Short mmCIF file of C-alpha atoms and ligand atoms in Angstrom, two decimals:
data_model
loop_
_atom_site.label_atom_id
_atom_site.label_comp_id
_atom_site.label_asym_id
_atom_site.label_seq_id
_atom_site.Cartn_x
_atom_site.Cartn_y
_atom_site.Cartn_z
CA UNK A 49 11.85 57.41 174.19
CA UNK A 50 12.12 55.01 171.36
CA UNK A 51 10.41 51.62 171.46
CA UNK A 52 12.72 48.93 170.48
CA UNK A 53 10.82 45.69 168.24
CA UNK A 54 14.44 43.60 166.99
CA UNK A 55 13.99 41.26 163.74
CA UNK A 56 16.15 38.58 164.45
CA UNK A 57 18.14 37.17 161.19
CA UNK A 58 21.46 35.82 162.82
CA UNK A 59 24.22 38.20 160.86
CA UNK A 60 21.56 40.28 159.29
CA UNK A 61 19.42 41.25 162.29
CA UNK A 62 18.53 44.92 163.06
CA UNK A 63 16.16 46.91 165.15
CA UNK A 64 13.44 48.36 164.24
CA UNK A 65 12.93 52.28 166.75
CA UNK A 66 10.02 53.43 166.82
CA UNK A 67 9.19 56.44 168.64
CA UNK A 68 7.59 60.75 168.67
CA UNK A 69 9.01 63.50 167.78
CA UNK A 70 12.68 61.78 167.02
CA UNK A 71 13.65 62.40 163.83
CA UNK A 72 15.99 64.90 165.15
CA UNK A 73 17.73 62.37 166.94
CA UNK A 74 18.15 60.23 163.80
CA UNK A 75 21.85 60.79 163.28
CA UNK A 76 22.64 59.57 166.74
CA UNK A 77 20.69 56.82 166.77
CA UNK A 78 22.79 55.49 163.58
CA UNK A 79 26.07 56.17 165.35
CA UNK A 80 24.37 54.36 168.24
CA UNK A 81 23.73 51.08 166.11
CA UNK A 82 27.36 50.84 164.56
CA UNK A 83 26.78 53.14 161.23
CA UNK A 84 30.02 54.96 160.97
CA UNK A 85 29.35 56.32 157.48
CA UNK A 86 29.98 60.00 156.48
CA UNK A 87 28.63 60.26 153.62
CA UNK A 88 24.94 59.60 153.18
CA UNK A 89 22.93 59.17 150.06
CA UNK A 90 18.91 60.25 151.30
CA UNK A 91 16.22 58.95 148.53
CA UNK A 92 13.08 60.56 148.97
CA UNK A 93 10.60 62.05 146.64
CA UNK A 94 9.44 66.36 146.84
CA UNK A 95 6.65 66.03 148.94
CA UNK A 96 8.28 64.19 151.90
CA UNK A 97 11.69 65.38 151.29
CA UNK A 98 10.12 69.43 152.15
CA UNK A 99 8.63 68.24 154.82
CA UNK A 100 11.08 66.19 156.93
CA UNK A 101 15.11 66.39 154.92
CA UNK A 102 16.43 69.56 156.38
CA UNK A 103 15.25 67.65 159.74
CA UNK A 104 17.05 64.66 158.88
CA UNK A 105 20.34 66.82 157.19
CA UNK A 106 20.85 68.54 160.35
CA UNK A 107 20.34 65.29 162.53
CA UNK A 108 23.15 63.87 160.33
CA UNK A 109 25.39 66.78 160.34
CA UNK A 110 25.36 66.98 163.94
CA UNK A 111 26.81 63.64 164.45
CA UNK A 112 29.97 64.47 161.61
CA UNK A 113 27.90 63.42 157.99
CA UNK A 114 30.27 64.97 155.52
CA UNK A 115 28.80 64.64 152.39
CA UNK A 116 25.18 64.48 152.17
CA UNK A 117 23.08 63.81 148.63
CA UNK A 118 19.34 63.93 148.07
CA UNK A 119 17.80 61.95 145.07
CA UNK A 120 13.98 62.32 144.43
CA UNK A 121 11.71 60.19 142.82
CA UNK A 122 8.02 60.66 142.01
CA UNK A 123 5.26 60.74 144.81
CA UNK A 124 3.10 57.78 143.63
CA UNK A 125 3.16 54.34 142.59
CA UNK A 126 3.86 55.27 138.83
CA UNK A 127 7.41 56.28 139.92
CA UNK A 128 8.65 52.64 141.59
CA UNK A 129 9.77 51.77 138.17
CA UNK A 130 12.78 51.29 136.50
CA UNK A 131 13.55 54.56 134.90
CA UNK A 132 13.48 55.99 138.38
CA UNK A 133 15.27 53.05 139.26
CA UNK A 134 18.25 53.29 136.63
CA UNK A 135 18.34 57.41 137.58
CA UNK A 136 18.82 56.32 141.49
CA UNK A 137 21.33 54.44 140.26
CA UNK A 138 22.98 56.51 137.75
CA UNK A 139 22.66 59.45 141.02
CA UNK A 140 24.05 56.76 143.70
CA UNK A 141 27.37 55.87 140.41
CA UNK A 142 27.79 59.93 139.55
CA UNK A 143 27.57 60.97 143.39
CA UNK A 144 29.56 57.77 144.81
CA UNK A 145 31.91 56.93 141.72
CA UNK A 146 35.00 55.53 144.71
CA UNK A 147 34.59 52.32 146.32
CA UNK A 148 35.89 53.25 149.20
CA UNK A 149 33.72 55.92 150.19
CA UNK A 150 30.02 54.03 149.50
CA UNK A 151 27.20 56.37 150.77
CA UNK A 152 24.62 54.91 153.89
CA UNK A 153 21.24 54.75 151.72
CA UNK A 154 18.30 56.26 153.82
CA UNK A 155 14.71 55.83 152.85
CA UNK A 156 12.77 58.43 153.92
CA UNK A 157 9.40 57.94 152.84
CA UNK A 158 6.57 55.53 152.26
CA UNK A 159 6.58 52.17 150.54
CA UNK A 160 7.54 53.61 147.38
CA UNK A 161 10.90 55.15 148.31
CA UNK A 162 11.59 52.12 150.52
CA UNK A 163 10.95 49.43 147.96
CA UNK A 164 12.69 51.30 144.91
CA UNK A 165 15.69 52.63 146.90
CA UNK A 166 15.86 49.77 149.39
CA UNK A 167 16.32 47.46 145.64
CA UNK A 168 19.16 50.19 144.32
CA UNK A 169 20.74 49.43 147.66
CA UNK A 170 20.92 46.06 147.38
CA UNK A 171 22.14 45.88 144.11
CA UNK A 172 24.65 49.28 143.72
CA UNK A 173 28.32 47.81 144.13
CA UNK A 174 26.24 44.37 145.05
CA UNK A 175 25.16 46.25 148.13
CA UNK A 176 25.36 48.59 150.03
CA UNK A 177 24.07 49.51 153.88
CA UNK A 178 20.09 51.13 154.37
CA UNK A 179 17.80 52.34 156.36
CA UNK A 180 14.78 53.26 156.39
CA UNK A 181 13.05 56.02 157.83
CA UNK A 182 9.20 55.00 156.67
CA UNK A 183 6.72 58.37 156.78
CA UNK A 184 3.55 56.31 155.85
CA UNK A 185 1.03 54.53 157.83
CA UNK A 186 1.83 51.18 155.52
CA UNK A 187 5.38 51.44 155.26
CA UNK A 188 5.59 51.68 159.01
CA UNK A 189 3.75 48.36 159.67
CA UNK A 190 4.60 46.52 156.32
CA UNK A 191 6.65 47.69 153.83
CA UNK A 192 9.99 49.09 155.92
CA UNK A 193 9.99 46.02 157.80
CA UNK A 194 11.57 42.39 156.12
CA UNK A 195 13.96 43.28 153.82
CA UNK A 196 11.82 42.63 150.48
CA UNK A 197 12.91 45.34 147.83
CA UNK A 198 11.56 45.97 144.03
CA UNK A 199 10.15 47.96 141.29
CA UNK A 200 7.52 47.28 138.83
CA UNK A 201 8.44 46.19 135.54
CA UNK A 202 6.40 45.58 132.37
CA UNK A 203 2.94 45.89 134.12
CA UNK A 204 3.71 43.85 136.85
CA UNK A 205 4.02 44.54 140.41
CA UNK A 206 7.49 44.19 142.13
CA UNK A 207 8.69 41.58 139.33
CA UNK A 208 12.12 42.89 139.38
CA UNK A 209 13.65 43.01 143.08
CA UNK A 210 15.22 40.94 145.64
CA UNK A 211 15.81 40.34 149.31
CA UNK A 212 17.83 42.85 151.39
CA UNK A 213 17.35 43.51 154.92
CA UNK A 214 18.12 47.30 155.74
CA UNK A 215 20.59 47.89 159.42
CA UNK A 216 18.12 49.87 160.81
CA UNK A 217 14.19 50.80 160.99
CA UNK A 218 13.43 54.01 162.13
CA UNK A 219 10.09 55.26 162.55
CA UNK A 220 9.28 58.47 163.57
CA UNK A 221 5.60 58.86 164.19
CA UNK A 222 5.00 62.56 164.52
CA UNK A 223 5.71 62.34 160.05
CA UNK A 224 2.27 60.54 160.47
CA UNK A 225 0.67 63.59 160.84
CA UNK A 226 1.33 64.95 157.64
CA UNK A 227 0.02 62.43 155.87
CA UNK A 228 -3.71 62.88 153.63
CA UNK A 229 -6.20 61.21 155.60
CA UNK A 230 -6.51 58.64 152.75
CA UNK A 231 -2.68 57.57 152.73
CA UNK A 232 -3.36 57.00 156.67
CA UNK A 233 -7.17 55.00 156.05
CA UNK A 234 -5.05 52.96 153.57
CA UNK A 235 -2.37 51.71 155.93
CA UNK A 236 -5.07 50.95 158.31
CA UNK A 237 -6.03 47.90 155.39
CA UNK A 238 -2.40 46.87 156.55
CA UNK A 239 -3.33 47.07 160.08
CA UNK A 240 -6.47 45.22 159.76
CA UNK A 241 -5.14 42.40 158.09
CA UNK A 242 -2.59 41.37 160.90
CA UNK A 243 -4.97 41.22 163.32
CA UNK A 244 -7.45 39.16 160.93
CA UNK A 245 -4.62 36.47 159.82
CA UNK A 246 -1.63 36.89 162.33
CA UNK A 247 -3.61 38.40 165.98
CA UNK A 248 -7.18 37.34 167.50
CA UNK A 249 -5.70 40.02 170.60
CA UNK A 250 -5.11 42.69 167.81
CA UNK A 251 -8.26 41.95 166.48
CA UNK A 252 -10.13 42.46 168.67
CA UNK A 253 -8.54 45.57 169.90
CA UNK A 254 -9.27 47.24 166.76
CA UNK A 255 -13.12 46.26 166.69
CA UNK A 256 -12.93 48.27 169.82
CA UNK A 257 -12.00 51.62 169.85
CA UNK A 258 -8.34 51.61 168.97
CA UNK A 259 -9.38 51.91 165.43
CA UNK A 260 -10.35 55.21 165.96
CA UNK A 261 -7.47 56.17 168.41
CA UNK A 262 -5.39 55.24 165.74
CA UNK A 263 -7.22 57.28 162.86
CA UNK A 264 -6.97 60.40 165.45
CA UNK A 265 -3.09 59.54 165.68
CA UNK A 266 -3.37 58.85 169.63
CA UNK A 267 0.58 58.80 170.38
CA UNK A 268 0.13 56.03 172.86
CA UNK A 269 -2.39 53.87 170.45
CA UNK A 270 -0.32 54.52 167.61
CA UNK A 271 3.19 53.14 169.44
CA UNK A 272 1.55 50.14 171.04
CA UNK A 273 -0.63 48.95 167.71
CA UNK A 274 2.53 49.99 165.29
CA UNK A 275 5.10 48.05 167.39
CA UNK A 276 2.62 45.44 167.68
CA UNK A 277 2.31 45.13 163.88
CA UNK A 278 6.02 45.31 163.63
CA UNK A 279 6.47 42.47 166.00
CA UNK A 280 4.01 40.42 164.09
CA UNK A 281 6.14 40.87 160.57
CA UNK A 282 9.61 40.03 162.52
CA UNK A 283 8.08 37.23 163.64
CA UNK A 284 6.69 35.74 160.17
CA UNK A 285 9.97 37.36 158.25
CA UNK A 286 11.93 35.36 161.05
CA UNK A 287 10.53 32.07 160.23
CA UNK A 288 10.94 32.72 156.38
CA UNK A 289 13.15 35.20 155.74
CA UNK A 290 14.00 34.24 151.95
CA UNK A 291 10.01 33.39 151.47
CA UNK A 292 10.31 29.55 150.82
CA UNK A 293 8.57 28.08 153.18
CA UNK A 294 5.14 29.64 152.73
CA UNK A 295 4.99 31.32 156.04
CA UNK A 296 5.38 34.38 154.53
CA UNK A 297 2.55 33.79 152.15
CA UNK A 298 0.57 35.14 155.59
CA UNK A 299 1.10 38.51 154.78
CA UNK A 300 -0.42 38.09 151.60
CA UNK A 301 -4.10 38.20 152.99
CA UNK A 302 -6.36 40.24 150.71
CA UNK A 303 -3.55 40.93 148.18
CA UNK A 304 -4.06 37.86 145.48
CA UNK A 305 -7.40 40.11 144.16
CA UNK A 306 -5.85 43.05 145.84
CA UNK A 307 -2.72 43.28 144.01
CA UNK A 308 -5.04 42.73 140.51
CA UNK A 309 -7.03 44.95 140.90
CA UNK A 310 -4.51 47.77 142.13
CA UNK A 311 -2.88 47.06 138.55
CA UNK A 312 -5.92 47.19 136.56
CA UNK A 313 -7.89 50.41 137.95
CA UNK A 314 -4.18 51.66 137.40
CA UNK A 315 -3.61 53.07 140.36
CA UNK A 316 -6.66 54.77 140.91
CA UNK A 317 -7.07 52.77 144.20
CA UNK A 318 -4.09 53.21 146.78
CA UNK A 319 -2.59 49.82 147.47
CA UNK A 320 -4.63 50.04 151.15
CA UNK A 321 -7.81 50.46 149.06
CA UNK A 322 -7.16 47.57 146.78
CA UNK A 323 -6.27 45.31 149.57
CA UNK A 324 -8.72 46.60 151.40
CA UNK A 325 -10.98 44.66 148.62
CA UNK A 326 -8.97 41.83 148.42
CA UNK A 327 -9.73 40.98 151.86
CA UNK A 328 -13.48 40.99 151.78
CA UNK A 329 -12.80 38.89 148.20
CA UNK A 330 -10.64 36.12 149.98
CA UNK A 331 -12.65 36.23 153.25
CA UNK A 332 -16.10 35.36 150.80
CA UNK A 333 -13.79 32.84 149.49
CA UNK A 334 -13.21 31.13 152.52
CA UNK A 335 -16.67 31.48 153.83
CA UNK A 336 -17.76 30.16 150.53
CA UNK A 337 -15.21 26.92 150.80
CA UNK A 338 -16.71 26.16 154.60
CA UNK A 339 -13.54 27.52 156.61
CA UNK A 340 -14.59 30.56 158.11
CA UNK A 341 -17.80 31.96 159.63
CA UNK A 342 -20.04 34.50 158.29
CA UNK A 343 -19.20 36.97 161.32
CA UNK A 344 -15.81 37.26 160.83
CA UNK A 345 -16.74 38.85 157.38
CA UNK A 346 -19.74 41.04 159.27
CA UNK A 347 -16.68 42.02 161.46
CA UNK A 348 -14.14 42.48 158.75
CA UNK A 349 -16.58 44.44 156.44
CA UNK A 350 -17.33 46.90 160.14
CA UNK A 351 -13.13 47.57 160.57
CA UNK A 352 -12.74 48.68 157.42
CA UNK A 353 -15.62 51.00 156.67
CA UNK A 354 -14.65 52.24 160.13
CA UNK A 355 -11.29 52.91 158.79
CA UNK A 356 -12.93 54.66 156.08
CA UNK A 357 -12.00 52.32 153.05
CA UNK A 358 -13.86 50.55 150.19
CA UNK A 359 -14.66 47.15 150.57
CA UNK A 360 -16.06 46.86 146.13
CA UNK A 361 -14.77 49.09 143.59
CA UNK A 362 -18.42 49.17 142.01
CA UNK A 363 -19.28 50.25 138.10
CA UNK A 364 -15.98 48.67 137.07
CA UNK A 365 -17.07 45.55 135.52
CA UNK A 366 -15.13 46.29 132.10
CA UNK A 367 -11.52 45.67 134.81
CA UNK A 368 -12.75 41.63 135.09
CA UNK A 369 -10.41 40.94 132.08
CA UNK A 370 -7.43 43.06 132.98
CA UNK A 371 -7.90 41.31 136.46
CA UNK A 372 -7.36 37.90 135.28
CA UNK A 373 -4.57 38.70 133.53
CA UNK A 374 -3.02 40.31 136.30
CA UNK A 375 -4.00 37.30 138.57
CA UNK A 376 -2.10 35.07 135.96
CA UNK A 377 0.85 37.53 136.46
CA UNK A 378 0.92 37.13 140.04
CA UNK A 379 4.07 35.63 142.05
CA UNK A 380 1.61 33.34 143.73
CA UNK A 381 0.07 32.19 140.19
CA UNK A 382 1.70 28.91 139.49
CA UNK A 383 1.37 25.80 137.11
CA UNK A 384 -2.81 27.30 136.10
CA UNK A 385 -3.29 28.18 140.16
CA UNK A 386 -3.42 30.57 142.13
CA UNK A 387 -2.45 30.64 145.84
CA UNK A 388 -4.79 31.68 148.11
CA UNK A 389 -4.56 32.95 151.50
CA UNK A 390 -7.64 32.47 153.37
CA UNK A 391 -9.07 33.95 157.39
CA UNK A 392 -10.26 30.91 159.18
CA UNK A 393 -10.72 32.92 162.23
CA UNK A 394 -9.29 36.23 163.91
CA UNK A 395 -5.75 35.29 163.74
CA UNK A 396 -6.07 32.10 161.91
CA UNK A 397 -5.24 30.96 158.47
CA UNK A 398 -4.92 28.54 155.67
CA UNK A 399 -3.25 28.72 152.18
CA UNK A 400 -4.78 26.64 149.30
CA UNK A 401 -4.15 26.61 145.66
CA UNK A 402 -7.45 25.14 145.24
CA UNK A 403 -10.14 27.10 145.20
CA UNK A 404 -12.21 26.45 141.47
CA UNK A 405 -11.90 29.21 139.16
CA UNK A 406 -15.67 29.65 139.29
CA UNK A 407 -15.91 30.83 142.94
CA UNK A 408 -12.88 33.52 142.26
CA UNK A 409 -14.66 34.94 139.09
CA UNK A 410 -17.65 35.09 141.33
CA UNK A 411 -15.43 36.94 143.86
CA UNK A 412 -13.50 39.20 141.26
CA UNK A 413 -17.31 40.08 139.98
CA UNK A 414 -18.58 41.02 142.90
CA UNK A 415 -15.38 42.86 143.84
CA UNK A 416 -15.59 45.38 140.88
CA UNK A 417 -20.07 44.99 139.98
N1 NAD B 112 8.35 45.63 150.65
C1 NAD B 112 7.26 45.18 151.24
O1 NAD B 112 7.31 44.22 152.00
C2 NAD B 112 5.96 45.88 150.99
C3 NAD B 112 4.85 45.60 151.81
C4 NAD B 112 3.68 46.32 151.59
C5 NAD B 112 3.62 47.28 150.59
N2 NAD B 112 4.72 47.52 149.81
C6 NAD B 112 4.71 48.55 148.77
O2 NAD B 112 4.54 49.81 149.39
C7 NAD B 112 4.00 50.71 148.42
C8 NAD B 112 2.94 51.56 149.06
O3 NAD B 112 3.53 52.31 150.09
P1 NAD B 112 2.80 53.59 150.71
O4 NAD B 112 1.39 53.26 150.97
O5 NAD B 112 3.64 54.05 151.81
O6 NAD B 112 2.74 54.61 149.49
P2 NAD B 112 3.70 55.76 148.93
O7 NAD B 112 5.11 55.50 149.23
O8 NAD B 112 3.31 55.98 147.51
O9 NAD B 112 3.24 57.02 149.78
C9 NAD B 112 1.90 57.46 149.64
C10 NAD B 112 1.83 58.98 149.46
O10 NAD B 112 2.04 59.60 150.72
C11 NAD B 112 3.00 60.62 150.60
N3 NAD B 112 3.67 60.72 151.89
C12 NAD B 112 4.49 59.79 152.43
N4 NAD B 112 4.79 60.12 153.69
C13 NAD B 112 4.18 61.29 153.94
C14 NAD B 112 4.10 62.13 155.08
N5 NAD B 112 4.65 61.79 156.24
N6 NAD B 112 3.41 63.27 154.98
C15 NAD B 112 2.78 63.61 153.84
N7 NAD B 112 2.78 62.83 152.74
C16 NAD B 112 3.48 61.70 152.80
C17 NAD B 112 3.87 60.19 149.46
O11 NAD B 112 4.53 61.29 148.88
C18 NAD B 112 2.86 59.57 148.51
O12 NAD B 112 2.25 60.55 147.72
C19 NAD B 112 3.49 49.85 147.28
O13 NAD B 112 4.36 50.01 146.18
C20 NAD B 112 3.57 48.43 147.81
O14 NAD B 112 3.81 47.50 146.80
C21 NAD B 112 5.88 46.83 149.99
ZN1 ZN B 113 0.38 45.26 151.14
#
């Protein structure tokens, strides 16, 4: 049985499935959601792709996929960039040279895959239909979902991408199980966030034992807080699809010093670990600026040493500089400020662009001391 969450974007709305076990059923389910395509184009990278393409192949055979081409990339953050980018391409161009026979893109993999092949995608014969099929904790709950696709480019984060919305999410859970138990602790930082910023409800559910449940991959915690999260992003991607508005700017709790730091330890923190961070940064913040009590960052600092992640990257004081930099880099990083988004409760939030340098070098110091 497949839980249905829909993200609802007039022409461009799709489902997003998420269910146990169904992978096989994959090819059916397309069929099921108007995908007629025969031939498919699978981007994946050689860890995933031994685990779970033959699975997926036969799934797509079975329902009359003719013509079915596998392009890996790397497994890890160095390879969403545009050399991997250009070769997807250059794959998607030598595989699919005939306009009349474009391939249906599937992502099957974690944030990586879906951000880098979900941007090819949009851009290949100025685009062409995905889905994705995410295999991580964070791409489940985040990344799959809301149609934002990119690659990093000259040291910065996702600089070079756009907004595509893929037809279809599907999310088998059993892939979860494969996963290191520090890819699944750092989609948990994921988790955690939407219930500080977006859900007092899934807050609280997670400073009770759900946190756990989910760690242990409970099938029945792990549909009802993953759909849950899901429903959450369709509802902010909803409001702001094209990110104009600043709803969106919600999901980017924790990732202002997250996102800097991820570039500047280069990668040595998982992008769950570095956000991880960046929420205990921008939750001092807001403490510090009088809109948010102490507990919530007693309770924040509890989830996510429960989950198993860092909350300070400690002996790293030499990364302040490299920080700033990539602060001044940042999307959010306009006209000398920085946008902040800051907890002023479980499931509350504000967004300022004024919080005085001194108080973030504080925060980025205590972050990395
Ligand atoms: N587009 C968005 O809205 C959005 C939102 C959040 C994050 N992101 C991006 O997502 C990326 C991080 O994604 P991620 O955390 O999924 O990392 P990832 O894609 O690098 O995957 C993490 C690791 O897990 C492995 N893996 C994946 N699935 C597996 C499975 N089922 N079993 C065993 N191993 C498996 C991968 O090979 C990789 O080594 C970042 O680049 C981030 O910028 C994008
Ligand atoms: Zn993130």
């Amino acid at each position: 049985m497949l839980t249905r969450v829909d993200v609802a974007l007039g022409p461009r709305s799709y489902p997003v499935l998420v269910g146990s076990d169904c992978l096989p059923s994959l090819g059916a389910t397309l069929r099921a959601n108007s995908l007629p395509q025969t031939n498919a184009f699978i981007l994946t990278n050689p860890q995933v792709g031994e685990l779970y393409f033959e699975t997926l192949k036969a799934s797509l055979v079975a329902v009359g996929f003719v013509r079915i081409i596998r392009h890996d990339i790397p497994a890890s953050e160095e390879g969403k960039n545009w050399n991997e980018f250009s070769a997807t391409c250059a794959s998607l161009l030598e595989h699919f040279p005939d306009a009349g026979a474009a391939p249906l893109v599937i992502l099957l993999g974690g944030g990586v895959v879906g951000d880098l092949g979900g941007f090819a995608a949009a851009v290949y014969r100025r685009g062409i239909p995905f889905v994705q099929v995410p295999t991580t904790l964070l791409s489940a709950v985040d990344s799959s979902v809301g149609g934002k696709v990119a690659v990093n480019f000259g040291g910065v984060k996702n600089i070079m991408g756009a907004f595509s919305q893929p037809r279809l999410v599907f999310c088998d859970l059993s892939t979860l199980r494969s996963l290191s138990p520090r890819e699944l602790r750092s989609g948990m930082a994921e988790v955690i966030k939407y219930g500080v910023v977006c859900d007092a409800t899934l807050f609280e559910t997670l400073q009770s034992d759900s946190l756990e449940k989910l760690l242990a991959l409970d099938p029945a915690t792990l549909v009802n807080v993953i759909s849950r999260c899901v429903h959450l992003k369709a509802a902010v991607v909803e409001q702001d699809e094209f990110d104009k508005l600043g709803i969106r700017n919600v999901l980017n709790f924790g990732h202002t010093i997250g996102h800097a730091l991820e570039l500047s330890a280069h990668y040595d923190l998982t992008h769950g670990e570095a956000i991880s961070i960046g929420m205990i940064a921008a939750t001092k913040l807001a403490i510090e600026l009088g809109i948010c009590a102490p507990s919530l960052l007693t309770q924040l600092i509890s989830q996510l040493l429960r989950a198993g992640l860092p909350i300070s990257y400690p002996g790293h004081p030499e990364l302040f500089d490299p920080m700033l930099r990539a602060l001044q880099m940042d999307k959010k990083f306009r006209n000398g400020k920085n946008l902040f988004v800051l907890p002023t409760g479980p499931g509350a939030w504000q967004q300022t662009e004024d919080v005085p340098w001194p108080l973030v070098h504080e925060a980025m110091r205590q972050a990395i001391a």
